[in-house]
Amino acid sequence: MTYTLYSMQSSGNCYKPRLLMHMLGIDFRLIETDAGTGITRKPEFLALNPNGRVPLLILPDGRRLSESDAMLLYLAEGTRFLPIDRYERALACQWLFFEQYEHEPTVAVARSWISVYPDRIGKATLEQIAGWHKGGYRALGVMEKRLADHDWLVADACSVADLALYAYTHVAEEGDFDLAPYPGIRAWLDRIAAQPGYVPMDWRPD
Ligand SMILES: N[C@@H](CCC(=O)N[C@@H](CS)C(=O)NCC(=O)O)C(=O)O
């Protein structure tokens, strides 16, 4: 028995567990699920994840786990990607919650409309994009404050916090975000891409 990941290749949320499992040498099966077609809102998928979204991870024992950052925490347990120290572990969670509340709803959503579903953009969406850019630049500014003089978001090692925020920051330019004014973030992106076991977003298991 191995892990099964319901995943959409263009999704940064789905990239998070794909990347960490590859970095940890964990074998998994991938079921490509085009969430843009509404398939995750059909009864068959809702029976697996009542929230109707990918990624969805099926553990080797058959139990299910949704929410990409929860998957990172689960998979990273006992590995170098999850700090042991109580405060550092809480800091990792601090960045994961920041990612879901401040970063993903702005940086990822702008990229999704601009690069993944450009044909669906209407007048209302154009106004929303301005708001996502404002919020996204604010989130990038928070990250830059830390990364201007630190290699990693938590302590001195690459952790789940870095992988969670990497997923959509490294494709932020696809959402028309300009990363030129963020040298700390750009150096950090290169640092993550140089980590052992790193695979790009378009990688998938055989
Ligand atoms: N908070 C969730 C967000 C998951 C999410 O938004 N998934 C999108 C793809 S990136 C999806 O499945 N959308 C289809 C839908 O909402 O119907 C996570 O981090 O896993």
XYZ file of N, CA, C and O and ligand atoms in Angstrom:
844
model
N 0.840 -1.206 0.000
C 0.000 0.000 0.000
C 0.872 1.253 0.000
O 1.897 1.301 0.658
N 0.425 2.225 -0.750
C 1.186 3.465 -0.810
C 0.219 4.657 -0.740
O -0.983 4.482 -0.625
N 0.775 5.844 -0.778
C -0.072 7.037 -0.750
C -0.703 7.263 -2.124
O -0.086 6.971 -3.147
N -1.913 7.836 -2.102
C -2.557 8.278 -3.343
C -2.893 9.748 -3.181
O -3.460 10.147 -2.159
N -2.532 10.556 -4.179
C -2.828 11.985 -4.121
C -3.750 12.361 -5.271
O -3.390 12.201 -6.434
N -4.946 12.840 -4.920
C -5.810 13.479 -5.915
C -5.255 14.890 -6.087
O -5.162 15.644 -5.114
N -4.880 15.221 -7.295
C -4.066 16.405 -7.503
C -4.407 17.060 -8.829
O -4.901 16.403 -9.749
N -4.153 18.348 -8.917
C -4.274 19.047 -10.197
C -2.897 19.654 -10.476
O -2.357 20.390 -9.636
N -2.333 19.353 -11.627
C -0.937 19.692 -11.886
C -0.654 21.194 -11.790
O 0.382 21.599 -11.299
N -1.610 22.033 -12.219
C -1.368 23.485 -12.235
C -1.563 24.140 -10.868
O -1.347 25.340 -10.720
N -1.965 23.351 -9.873
C -2.289 23.917 -8.557
C -1.081 23.918 -7.616
O -0.473 22.871 -7.380
N -0.778 25.086 -7.074
C 0.300 25.168 -6.083
C -0.043 24.406 -4.823
O 0.833 23.810 -4.185
N -1.311 24.426 -4.425
C -1.701 23.667 -3.231
C -1.389 22.183 -3.414
O -0.970 21.504 -2.479
N -1.611 21.675 -4.641
C -1.334 20.255 -4.912
C 0.168 19.997 -5.061
O 0.655 18.895 -4.787
N 0.885 21.019 -5.505
C 2.348 20.903 -5.644
C 3.016 20.704 -4.279
O 4.018 19.989 -4.171
N 2.459 21.310 -3.225
C 3.095 21.209 -1.894
C 3.325 19.746 -1.485
O 4.469 19.365 -1.214
N 2.272 18.896 -1.428
C 2.554 17.505 -1.050
C 3.357 16.747 -2.098
O 4.159 15.870 -1.747
N 3.187 17.075 -3.392
C 4.005 16.390 -4.419
C 5.480 16.656 -4.158
O 6.317 15.758 -4.196
N 5.806 17.933 -3.889
C 7.207 18.320 -3.671
C 7.761 17.659 -2.411
O 8.851 17.075 -2.435
N 7.023 17.747 -1.310
C 7.558 17.191 -0.060
C 7.705 15.668 -0.155
O 8.712 15.111 0.296
N 6.733 14.996 -0.756
C 6.858 13.531 -0.854
C 8.078 13.165 -1.698
O 8.796 12.229 -1.377
N 8.329 13.920 -2.757
C 9.514 13.618 -3.563
C 10.784 13.892 -2.772
O 11.735 13.106 -2.787
N 10.808 15.009 -2.039
C 12.012 15.340 -1.246
C 12.277 14.285 -0.179
O 13.420 14.044 0.194
N 11.214 13.663 0.319
C 11.361 12.660 1.383
C 11.501 11.243 0.822
O 11.641 10.289 1.581
N 11.430 11.099 -0.503
C 11.553 9.766 -1.107
C 10.345 8.891 -0.858
O 10.453 7.658 -0.819
N 9.173 9.514 -0.665
C 7.936 8.751 -0.437
C 7.281 8.454 -1.790
O 7.018 9.366 -2.575
N 7.012 7.182 -2.042
C 6.321 6.798 -3.282
C 4.848 7.161 -3.184
O 4.247 6.992 -2.117
N 4.291 7.636 -4.253
C 2.849 7.874 -4.252
C 2.285 7.760 -5.659
O 3.003 7.880 -6.649
N 0.990 7.508 -5.684
C 0.231 7.422 -6.931
C -0.509 8.730 -7.092
O -1.009 9.266 -6.096
N -0.549 9.224 -8.304
C -1.210 10.507 -8.520
C -2.468 10.313 -9.369
O -2.426 9.628 -10.388
N -3.566 10.882 -8.914
C -4.788 10.866 -9.725
C -5.062 12.303 -10.148
O -5.415 13.156 -9.317
N -4.817 12.581 -11.426
C -4.994 13.948 -11.938
C -6.485 14.288 -11.972
O -7.295 13.521 -12.492
N -6.834 15.417 -11.370
C -8.241 15.790 -11.180
C -8.392 17.244 -11.606
O -7.908 18.144 -10.914
N -9.041 17.474 -12.703
C -9.158 18.852 -13.199
C -10.282 19.580 -12.461
O -11.436 19.587 -12.892
N -9.900 20.207 -11.343
C -10.890 20.854 -10.475
C -11.642 21.964 -11.213
O -12.775 22.294 -10.852
N -11.043 22.510 -12.268
C -11.684 23.584 -13.028
C -12.957 23.136 -13.738
O -13.776 23.969 -14.145
N -13.143 21.843 -13.891
C -14.334 21.337 -14.587
C -15.494 21.105 -13.622
O -16.585 20.726 -14.055
N -15.259 21.293 -12.313
C -16.328 21.071 -11.337
C -16.412 19.630 -10.858
O -17.291 19.264 -10.068
N -15.451 18.807 -11.271
C -15.515 17.374 -10.936
C -15.391 17.127 -9.425
O -15.946 16.168 -8.894
N -14.692 18.047 -8.731
C -14.519 17.848 -7.278
C -15.790 18.215 -6.503
O -15.845 18.023 -5.298
N -16.783 18.763 -7.213
C -18.064 19.098 -6.566
C -19.131 18.050 -6.861
O -20.288 18.212 -6.509
N -18.741 16.978 -7.523
C -19.680 15.890 -7.832
C -19.766 14.944 -6.628
O -18.815 14.834 -5.840
N -20.926 14.269 -6.451
C -21.128 13.423 -5.274
C -19.999 12.417 -5.026
O -19.613 12.184 -3.883
N -19.443 11.852 -6.103
C -18.400 10.824 -5.926
C -17.190 11.414 -5.207
O -16.608 10.793 -4.332
N -16.808 12.643 -5.598
C -15.634 13.251 -4.959
C -16.000 13.811 -3.588
O -15.220 13.693 -2.632
N -17.208 14.375 -3.480
C -17.629 14.923 -2.175
C -17.693 13.826 -1.110
O -17.520 14.104 0.081
N -17.897 12.590 -1.549
C -17.907 11.475 -0.587
C -16.506 11.260 -0.004
O -16.353 10.778 1.121
N -15.488 11.664 -0.769
C -14.108 11.527 -0.288
C -13.675 12.775 0.478
O -13.016 12.690 1.507
N -14.016 13.950 -0.061
C -13.692 15.211 0.601
C -14.919 16.131 0.545
O -15.178 16.751 -0.492
N -15.653 16.222 1.635
C -16.879 17.030 1.633
C -16.627 18.494 1.283
O -17.556 19.213 0.940
N -15.382 18.928 1.356
C -15.060 20.314 0.992
C -14.868 20.486 -0.517
O -14.687 21.605 -0.992
N -14.883 19.391 -1.252
C -14.905 19.489 -2.716
C -13.683 20.114 -3.354
O -13.809 20.833 -4.348
N -12.520 19.863 -2.778
C -11.307 20.470 -3.350
C -10.149 19.473 -3.378
O -10.122 18.522 -2.588
N -9.211 19.716 -4.284
C -7.930 19.026 -4.260
C -6.899 20.012 -3.707
O -7.119 21.225 -3.816
N -5.816 19.523 -3.098
C -5.399 18.132 -3.021
C -6.192 17.347 -1.976
O -6.722 17.909 -1.022
N -6.205 16.043 -2.211
C -6.751 15.101 -1.239
C -5.766 13.942 -1.164
O -5.409 13.368 -2.203
N -5.326 13.643 0.042
C -4.320 12.585 0.226
C -4.985 11.370 0.870
O -5.679 11.509 1.892
N -4.776 10.217 0.263
C -5.245 8.963 0.864
C -4.011 8.276 1.449
O -3.046 7.999 0.730
N -4.045 8.057 2.751
C -2.903 7.436 3.422
C -2.841 5.953 3.063
O -3.851 5.374 2.646
N -1.684 5.324 3.262
C -1.569 3.901 2.918
C -2.608 3.032 3.637
O -2.999 1.987 3.121
N -3.088 3.478 4.818
C -4.101 2.670 5.521
C -5.529 3.050 5.127
O -6.495 2.569 5.718
N -5.667 3.928 4.135
C -6.992 4.258 3.619
C -7.612 5.520 4.222
O -8.621 6.014 3.720
N -7.017 6.044 5.291
C -7.579 7.278 5.860
C -7.317 8.450 4.922
O -6.352 8.453 4.171
N -8.204 9.463 5.007
C -8.121 10.598 4.071
C -7.682 11.862 4.795
O -7.988 12.053 5.975
N -7.005 12.716 4.047
C -6.559 14.004 4.604
C -6.682 15.072 3.521
O -6.148 14.920 2.427
N -7.408 16.148 3.860
C -7.468 17.284 2.942
C -6.701 18.442 3.561
O -6.201 18.335 4.678
N -6.608 19.546 2.845
C -5.864 20.753 3.230
C -4.354 20.520 3.070
O -3.712 19.792 3.834
N -3.809 21.212 2.075
C -2.402 20.997 1.701
C -1.433 21.195 2.872
O -0.472 20.432 3.023
N -1.674 22.202 3.694
C -0.710 22.457 4.767
C -0.811 21.409 5.874
O 0.185 21.094 6.543
N -2.016 20.840 6.062
C -2.157 19.719 7.011
C -1.363 18.521 6.493
O -0.737 17.791 7.275
N -1.374 18.333 5.175
C -0.589 17.228 4.588
C 0.900 17.425 4.847
O 1.617 16.481 5.170
N 1.362 18.676 4.682
C 2.787 18.943 4.935
C 3.136 18.571 6.368
O 4.153 17.925 6.627
N 2.281 18.980 7.323
C 2.555 18.675 8.735
C 2.570 17.163 8.962
O 3.434 16.639 9.666
N 1.634 16.465 8.366
C 1.553 15.014 8.549
C 2.791 14.326 7.966
O 3.443 13.516 8.624
N 3.102 14.673 6.728
C 4.203 13.987 6.032
C 5.559 14.325 6.641
O 6.481 13.515 6.627
N 5.670 15.546 7.193
C 6.970 16.008 7.700
C 7.270 15.536 9.118
O 8.399 15.688 9.594
N 6.269 14.964 9.789
C 6.479 14.522 11.172
C 7.728 13.632 11.263
O 7.885 12.684 10.484
N 8.628 13.975 12.180
C 9.832 13.160 12.390
C 10.920 13.382 11.345
O 11.898 12.627 11.320
N 10.752 14.358 10.479
C 11.770 14.638 9.465
C 12.388 16.019 9.715
O 11.889 16.788 10.531
N 13.406 16.351 8.918
C 14.099 17.635 9.090
C 13.206 18.824 8.724
O 13.561 19.968 9.000
N 12.072 18.548 8.089
C 11.206 19.650 7.632
C 10.263 20.171 8.715
O 9.561 21.142 8.484
N 10.239 19.494 9.885
C 9.351 19.961 10.956
C 10.171 20.139 12.236
O 10.695 19.168 12.780
N 10.283 21.386 12.706
C 11.109 21.622 13.898
C 10.591 20.834 15.108
O 9.383 20.637 15.256
N 11.520 20.421 15.945
C 11.158 19.687 17.171
C 10.859 20.680 18.291
O 9.931 20.482 19.070
N 11.650 21.740 18.341
C 11.482 22.754 19.374
C 10.054 23.315 19.349
O 9.529 23.648 18.276
N 9.446 23.432 20.526
C 8.037 23.832 20.608
C 7.765 25.199 19.971
O 6.806 25.387 19.226
N 8.640 26.161 20.255
C 8.449 27.506 19.706
C 8.660 27.517 18.190
O 7.874 28.100 17.443
N 9.701 26.831 17.732
C 9.979 26.821 16.287
C 8.866 26.110 15.517
O 8.510 26.499 14.400
N 8.301 25.064 16.148
C 7.186 24.360 15.506
C 5.974 25.300 15.395
O 5.284 25.345 14.378
N 5.750 26.071 16.454
C 4.642 27.036 16.416
C 4.906 28.114 15.361
O 3.977 28.582 14.689
N 6.174 28.495 15.217
C 6.505 29.470 14.168
C 6.215 28.897 12.776
O 5.732 29.615 11.892
N 6.513 27.612 12.602
C 6.199 26.980 11.306
C 4.687 27.059 11.065
O 4.236 27.418 9.970
N 3.898 26.769 12.099
C 2.430 26.861 11.961
C 2.015 28.308 11.711
O 1.095 28.569 10.931
N 2.687 29.236 12.351
C 2.392 30.662 12.125
C 2.473 30.985 10.618
O 1.580 31.610 10.048
N 3.540 30.500 9.966
C 3.698 30.776 8.532
C 2.676 30.001 7.698
O 2.209 30.479 6.664
N 2.326 28.786 8.137
C 1.319 28.018 7.386
C -0.032 28.723 7.437
O -0.747 28.813 6.426
N -0.387 29.241 8.604
C -1.682 29.937 8.726
C -1.637 31.254 7.944
O -2.619 31.643 7.305
N -0.498 31.918 7.984
C -0.302 33.140 7.189
C -0.476 32.823 5.701
O -1.137 33.562 4.953
N 0.109 31.712 5.301
C 0.018 31.325 3.883
C -1.442 31.155 3.458
O -1.857 31.638 2.402
N -2.223 30.499 4.314
C -3.612 30.222 3.932
C -4.518 31.441 4.049
O -5.510 31.547 3.344
N -4.182 32.358 4.947
C -5.087 33.491 5.191
C -4.692 34.742 4.412
O -5.554 35.496 3.971
N -3.398 34.968 4.237
C -2.929 36.223 3.618
C -2.361 36.031 2.204
O -2.499 36.913 1.360
N -1.682 34.926 1.988
C -0.901 34.753 0.762
C -1.683 34.001 -0.315
O -1.876 34.509 -1.420
N -2.148 32.808 0.016
C -2.852 31.990 -0.989
C -4.103 32.692 -1.524
O -4.336 32.714 -2.743
N -4.935 33.319 -0.671
C -6.155 33.945 -1.196
C -5.891 35.174 -2.074
O -6.823 35.700 -2.677
N -4.663 35.630 -2.142
C -4.351 36.810 -2.954
C -3.388 36.438 -4.095
O -3.751 36.499 -5.268
N -2.197 35.960 -3.736
C -1.187 35.625 -4.762
C -1.672 34.474 -5.646
O -1.599 34.545 -6.880
N -2.205 33.419 -5.019
C -2.633 32.255 -5.801
C -3.879 32.561 -6.618
O -3.991 32.133 -7.769
N -4.805 33.295 -6.039
C -6.065 33.549 -6.738
C -5.830 34.454 -7.954
O -6.369 34.209 -9.041
N -4.989 35.483 -7.800
C -4.670 36.346 -8.951
C -4.028 35.517 -10.063
O -4.389 35.625 -11.242
N -3.102 34.640 -9.699
C -2.420 33.813 -10.707
C -3.409 32.869 -11.391
O -3.347 32.628 -12.598
N -4.323 32.326 -10.607
C -5.285 31.386 -11.164
C -6.138 32.065 -12.247
O -6.304 31.527 -13.352
N -6.643 33.257 -11.950
C -7.472 33.945 -12.941
C -6.647 34.392 -14.138
O -7.064 34.232 -15.289
N -5.458 34.952 -13.876
C -4.673 35.547 -14.967
C -4.039 34.477 -15.865
O -4.029 34.601 -17.084
N -3.536 33.401 -15.250
C -2.785 32.413 -16.042
C -3.536 31.124 -16.338
O -3.308 30.508 -17.370
N -4.391 30.695 -15.407
C -5.042 29.395 -15.602
C -6.407 29.559 -16.278
O -6.768 28.786 -17.155
N -7.175 30.596 -15.864
C -8.521 30.775 -16.430
C -8.706 32.185 -17.019
O -9.684 32.867 -16.700
N -7.797 32.644 -17.900
C -7.907 34.010 -18.417
C -9.208 34.241 -19.191
O -9.754 35.344 -19.192
N -9.725 33.173 -19.812
C -10.950 33.319 -20.609
C -12.188 33.559 -19.739
O -13.234 33.936 -20.232
N -12.041 33.354 -18.425
C -13.205 33.534 -17.542
C -13.218 34.917 -16.884
O -14.089 35.222 -16.086
N -12.204 35.753 -17.202
C -12.111 37.069 -16.551
C -13.187 38.008 -17.092
O -13.281 38.244 -18.287
N -13.988 38.565 -16.183
C -14.995 39.555 -16.562
C -14.663 40.877 -15.895
O -13.619 41.020 -15.236
N -15.571 41.857 -16.009
C -15.312 43.183 -15.455
C -15.135 43.117 -13.933
O -14.213 43.709 -13.368
N -16.003 42.347 -13.273
C -15.929 42.245 -11.819
C -14.585 41.656 -11.399
O -13.963 42.092 -10.426
N -14.120 40.681 -12.167
C -12.860 40.038 -11.813
C -11.696 41.014 -11.935
O -10.770 40.969 -11.131
N -11.768 41.888 -12.946
C -10.687 42.870 -13.108
C -10.556 43.741 -11.856
O -9.455 44.034 -11.402
N -11.700 44.114 -11.292
C -11.654 44.909 -10.051
C -11.102 44.083 -8.902
O -10.324 44.560 -8.083
N -11.505 42.806 -8.866
C -11.003 41.938 -7.794
C -9.493 41.738 -7.903
O -8.798 41.672 -6.898
N -8.987 41.653 -9.139
C -7.546 41.426 -9.328
C -6.744 42.552 -8.664
O -5.716 42.300 -8.028
N -7.251 43.775 -8.770
C -6.548 44.905 -8.130
C -6.464 44.673 -6.617
O -5.436 44.943 -5.985
N -7.532 44.162 -6.036
C -7.539 43.876 -4.593
C -6.589 42.746 -4.240
O -5.886 42.799 -3.221
N -6.570 41.715 -5.091
C -5.647 40.591 -4.821
C -4.195 41.052 -4.938
O -3.339 40.601 -4.183
N -3.925 41.942 -5.886
C -2.552 42.457 -6.004
C -2.172 43.252 -4.753
O -1.065 43.096 -4.221
N -3.098 44.068 -4.270
C -2.802 44.858 -3.064
C -2.490 43.924 -1.878
O -1.474 44.067 -1.190
N -3.367 42.948 -1.673
C -3.163 42.004 -0.563
C -1.925 41.142 -0.758
O -1.196 40.842 0.186
N -1.703 40.731 -2.015
C -0.558 39.867 -2.303
C 0.765 40.580 -2.073
O 1.698 40.015 -1.494
N 0.847 41.838 -2.515
C 2.093 42.591 -2.278
C 2.313 42.812 -0.786
O 3.450 42.810 -0.308
N 1.228 42.970 -0.056
C 1.356 43.118 1.400
C 1.956 41.829 2.002
O 2.888 41.868 2.797
N 1.447 40.680 1.562
C 1.960 39.387 2.063
C 3.425 39.195 1.653
O 4.255 38.746 2.459
N 3.754 39.555 0.415
C 5.146 39.418 -0.037
C 6.061 40.322 0.786
O 7.200 39.959 1.106
N 5.538 41.492 1.161
C 6.325 42.408 1.999
C 6.631 41.808 3.359
O 7.736 41.980 3.905
N 5.670 41.089 3.920
C 5.888 40.430 5.222
C 6.984 39.364 5.083
O 7.882 39.250 5.921
N 6.916 38.594 4.008
C 7.943 37.564 3.790
C 9.322 38.196 3.596
O 10.328 37.709 4.110
N 9.357 39.294 2.818
C 10.643 39.939 2.530
C 11.304 40.437 3.812
O 12.532 40.366 3.959
N 10.488 40.917 4.756
C 11.053 41.407 6.027
C 11.865 40.311 6.705
O 12.917 40.556 7.269
N 11.367 39.089 6.683
C 12.083 37.969 7.293
C 13.272 37.538 6.413
O 14.379 37.312 6.900
N 13.016 37.429 5.103
C 14.008 36.803 4.223
C 15.127 37.750 3.791
O 16.137 37.302 3.253
N 14.957 39.034 4.066
C 16.021 39.996 3.726
C 17.304 39.647 4.472
O 18.406 39.837 3.952
N 17.174 39.113 5.698
C 18.393 38.798 6.450
C 18.358 37.410 7.107
O 19.049 37.157 8.085
N 17.521 36.526 6.570
C 17.519 35.126 7.029
C 17.407 34.216 5.806
O 16.714 34.562 4.847
N 18.036 33.044 5.882
C 17.953 32.106 4.760
C 16.582 31.437 4.691
O 16.103 31.092 3.617
N 15.975 31.195 5.869
C 14.744 30.395 5.931
C 13.696 31.101 6.782
O 14.041 31.941 7.622
N 12.451 30.716 6.605
C 11.379 31.384 7.348
C 11.441 31.044 8.835
O 11.100 31.866 9.692
N 11.849 29.821 9.166
C 11.916 29.395 10.566
C 13.324 28.897 10.863
O 13.854 28.052 10.122
N 13.903 29.423 11.909
C 15.229 28.977 12.363
C 16.216 28.959 11.188
O 16.213 29.874 10.372
N 17.032 27.904 11.112
C 18.083 27.917 10.081
C 18.019 26.697 9.162
O 19.046 26.186 8.734
N 16.810 26.244 8.885
C 16.679 25.095 7.976
C 15.398 25.227 7.160
O 14.431 25.857 7.590
N 15.398 24.587 6.000
C 14.212 24.555 5.154
C 13.134 23.729 5.851
O 13.377 22.585 6.245
N 11.951 24.291 6.021
C 10.876 23.595 6.748
C 9.588 23.607 5.924
O 9.530 24.187 4.823
N 8.565 23.000 6.500
C 7.252 23.001 5.837
C 6.781 24.425 5.540
O 6.066 24.659 4.562
N 7.181 25.379 6.365
C 6.776 26.774 6.150
C 7.317 27.274 4.809
O 6.602 27.923 4.030
N 8.580 26.963 4.538
C 9.189 27.395 3.273
C 8.507 26.725 2.076
O 8.232 27.379 1.070
N 8.220 25.428 2.194
C 7.610 24.727 1.058
C 6.204 25.247 0.792
O 5.798 25.432 -0.357
N 5.441 25.494 1.871
C 4.072 25.992 1.703
C 4.089 27.336 0.975
O 3.306 27.563 0.043
N 4.976 28.219 1.383
C 4.987 29.557 0.771
C 5.697 29.575 -0.585
O 5.445 30.444 -1.415
N 6.564 28.591 -0.805
C 7.232 28.492 -2.104
C 6.215 28.224 -3.219
O 6.314 28.783 -4.319
N 5.229 27.370 -2.915
C 4.337 26.840 -3.952
C 3.748 27.938 -4.843
O 3.741 27.809 -6.068
N 3.237 28.990 -4.251
C 2.654 30.054 -5.081
C 3.572 31.254 -5.262
O 3.392 32.018 -6.220
N 4.592 31.422 -4.381
C 5.489 32.568 -4.581
C 6.334 32.362 -5.841
O 6.581 33.318 -6.588
N 6.741 31.113 -6.107
C 7.653 30.923 -7.248
C 6.928 31.094 -8.582
O 7.591 31.214 -9.622
N 5.602 31.104 -8.557
C 4.862 31.370 -9.798
C 4.069 32.679 -9.694
O 3.141 32.916 -10.459
N 4.451 33.530 -8.736
C 3.704 34.781 -8.523
C 3.719 35.650 -9.780
O 2.740 36.363 -10.063
N 4.817 35.575 -10.545
C 4.882 36.415 -11.751
C 3.810 36.020 -12.768
O 3.376 36.845 -13.567
N 3.337 34.769 -12.689
C 2.227 34.344 -13.571
C 0.920 35.050 -13.180
O -0.051 35.019 -13.921
N 0.913 35.648 -11.997
C -0.246 36.429 -11.558
C 0.031 37.917 -11.663
O -0.618 38.722 -10.981
N 1.041 38.256 -12.485
C 1.435 39.656 -12.713
C 1.988 40.336 -11.462
O 1.834 41.551 -11.291
N 2.596 39.571 -10.572
C 3.331 40.163 -9.446
C 4.779 40.347 -9.894
O 5.354 39.442 -10.503
N 5.353 41.495 -9.572
C 6.743 41.771 -9.917
C 7.606 41.485 -8.687
O 7.471 42.158 -7.657
N 8.477 40.485 -8.784
C 9.306 40.108 -7.631
C 10.641 40.862 -7.606
O 11.438 40.663 -6.688
N 10.866 41.725 -8.601
C 12.146 42.459 -8.653
C 12.442 43.212 -7.351
O 13.586 43.198 -6.877
N 11.460 43.858 -6.714
C 11.793 44.601 -5.484
C 11.955 43.717 -4.247
O 12.028 44.251 -3.135
N 12.014 42.393 -4.422
C 12.081 41.479 -3.264
C 13.317 40.570 -3.361
O 13.196 39.365 -3.594
N 14.520 41.133 -3.187
C 15.740 40.324 -3.360
C 15.844 39.176 -2.357
O 16.373 38.108 -2.688
N 15.331 39.382 -1.166
C 15.376 38.311 -0.158
C 14.536 37.134 -0.610
O 14.950 35.969 -0.509
N 13.359 37.413 -1.120
C 12.473 36.349 -1.605
C 13.109 35.649 -2.802
O 13.107 34.416 -2.893
N 13.705 36.414 -3.722
C 14.267 35.789 -4.927
C 15.440 34.856 -4.568
O 15.559 33.754 -5.115
N 16.272 35.267 -3.618
C 17.393 34.399 -3.202
C 16.859 33.144 -2.509
O 17.381 32.035 -2.686
N 15.805 33.305 -1.730
C 15.173 32.174 -1.023
C 14.564 31.182 -2.019
O 14.679 29.966 -1.848
N 13.942 31.699 -3.085
C 13.378 30.804 -4.114
C 14.493 29.937 -4.708
O 14.324 28.728 -4.891
N 15.646 30.564 -4.985
C 16.777 29.799 -5.550
C 17.284 28.764 -4.550
O 17.670 27.659 -4.924
N 17.281 29.141 -3.281
C 17.757 28.232 -2.225
C 16.869 26.988 -2.161
O 17.343 25.873 -2.015
N 15.574 27.185 -2.264
C 14.660 26.039 -2.204
C 14.846 25.156 -3.440
O 14.912 23.929 -3.337
N 14.971 25.772 -4.599
C 15.128 24.990 -5.835
C 16.432 24.200 -5.841
O 16.583 23.265 -6.628
N 17.374 24.558 -4.946
C 18.652 23.838 -4.869
C 18.625 22.738 -3.797
O 19.633 22.052 -3.593
N 17.509 22.553 -3.130
C 17.427 21.540 -2.068
C 17.436 20.127 -2.659
O 16.861 19.901 -3.738
N 18.048 19.168 -1.935
C 18.047 17.785 -2.431
C 16.613 17.284 -2.638
O 15.751 17.520 -1.793
N 16.390 16.627 -3.755
C 15.074 16.043 -4.020
C 14.064 17.023 -4.587
O 12.911 16.656 -4.837
N 14.497 18.269 -4.805
C 13.574 19.264 -5.362
C 13.086 18.824 -6.749
O 13.866 18.293 -7.537
N 11.815 19.014 -6.995
C 11.285 18.804 -8.351
C 10.408 20.010 -8.710
O 9.757 20.584 -7.833
N 10.404 20.399 -9.970
C 9.571 21.545 -10.364
C 8.088 21.180 -10.357
O 7.714 20.009 -10.247
N 7.276 22.219 -10.508
C 5.830 22.041 -10.387
C 5.250 21.093 -11.450
O 4.248 20.435 -11.208
N 5.893 21.020 -12.616
C 5.293 20.166 -13.663
C 5.718 18.701 -13.545
O 5.286 17.857 -14.326
N 6.546 18.389 -12.526
C 6.938 16.989 -12.336
C 5.752 16.158 -11.834
O 4.938 16.646 -11.050
N 5.691 14.932 -12.283
C 4.695 14.013 -11.715
C 5.314 12.617 -11.623
O 6.220 12.296 -12.399
N 4.844 11.800 -10.671
C 5.436 10.452 -10.562
C 5.072 9.620 -11.782
O 4.055 9.876 -12.419
N 5.905 8.617 -12.091
C 5.669 7.773 -13.286
C 4.339 7.042 -13.174
O 3.939 6.619 -12.124
N -7.104 25.360 1.563
C -7.061 24.343 0.560
C -7.391 24.966 -0.780
C -7.576 23.911 -1.870
C -8.095 24.527 -3.149
O -8.468 25.716 -3.210
N -8.105 23.713 -4.187
C -8.571 24.155 -5.474
C -7.472 23.901 -6.491
S -6.038 24.843 -6.061
C -9.804 23.370 -5.879
O -9.872 22.184 -5.654
N -10.793 24.049 -6.480
C -11.983 23.407 -6.996
C -13.225 23.903 -6.333
O -13.152 24.705 -5.383
O -14.288 23.457 -6.760
C -5.698 23.664 0.542
O -4.702 24.318 0.891
O -5.602 22.463 0.210
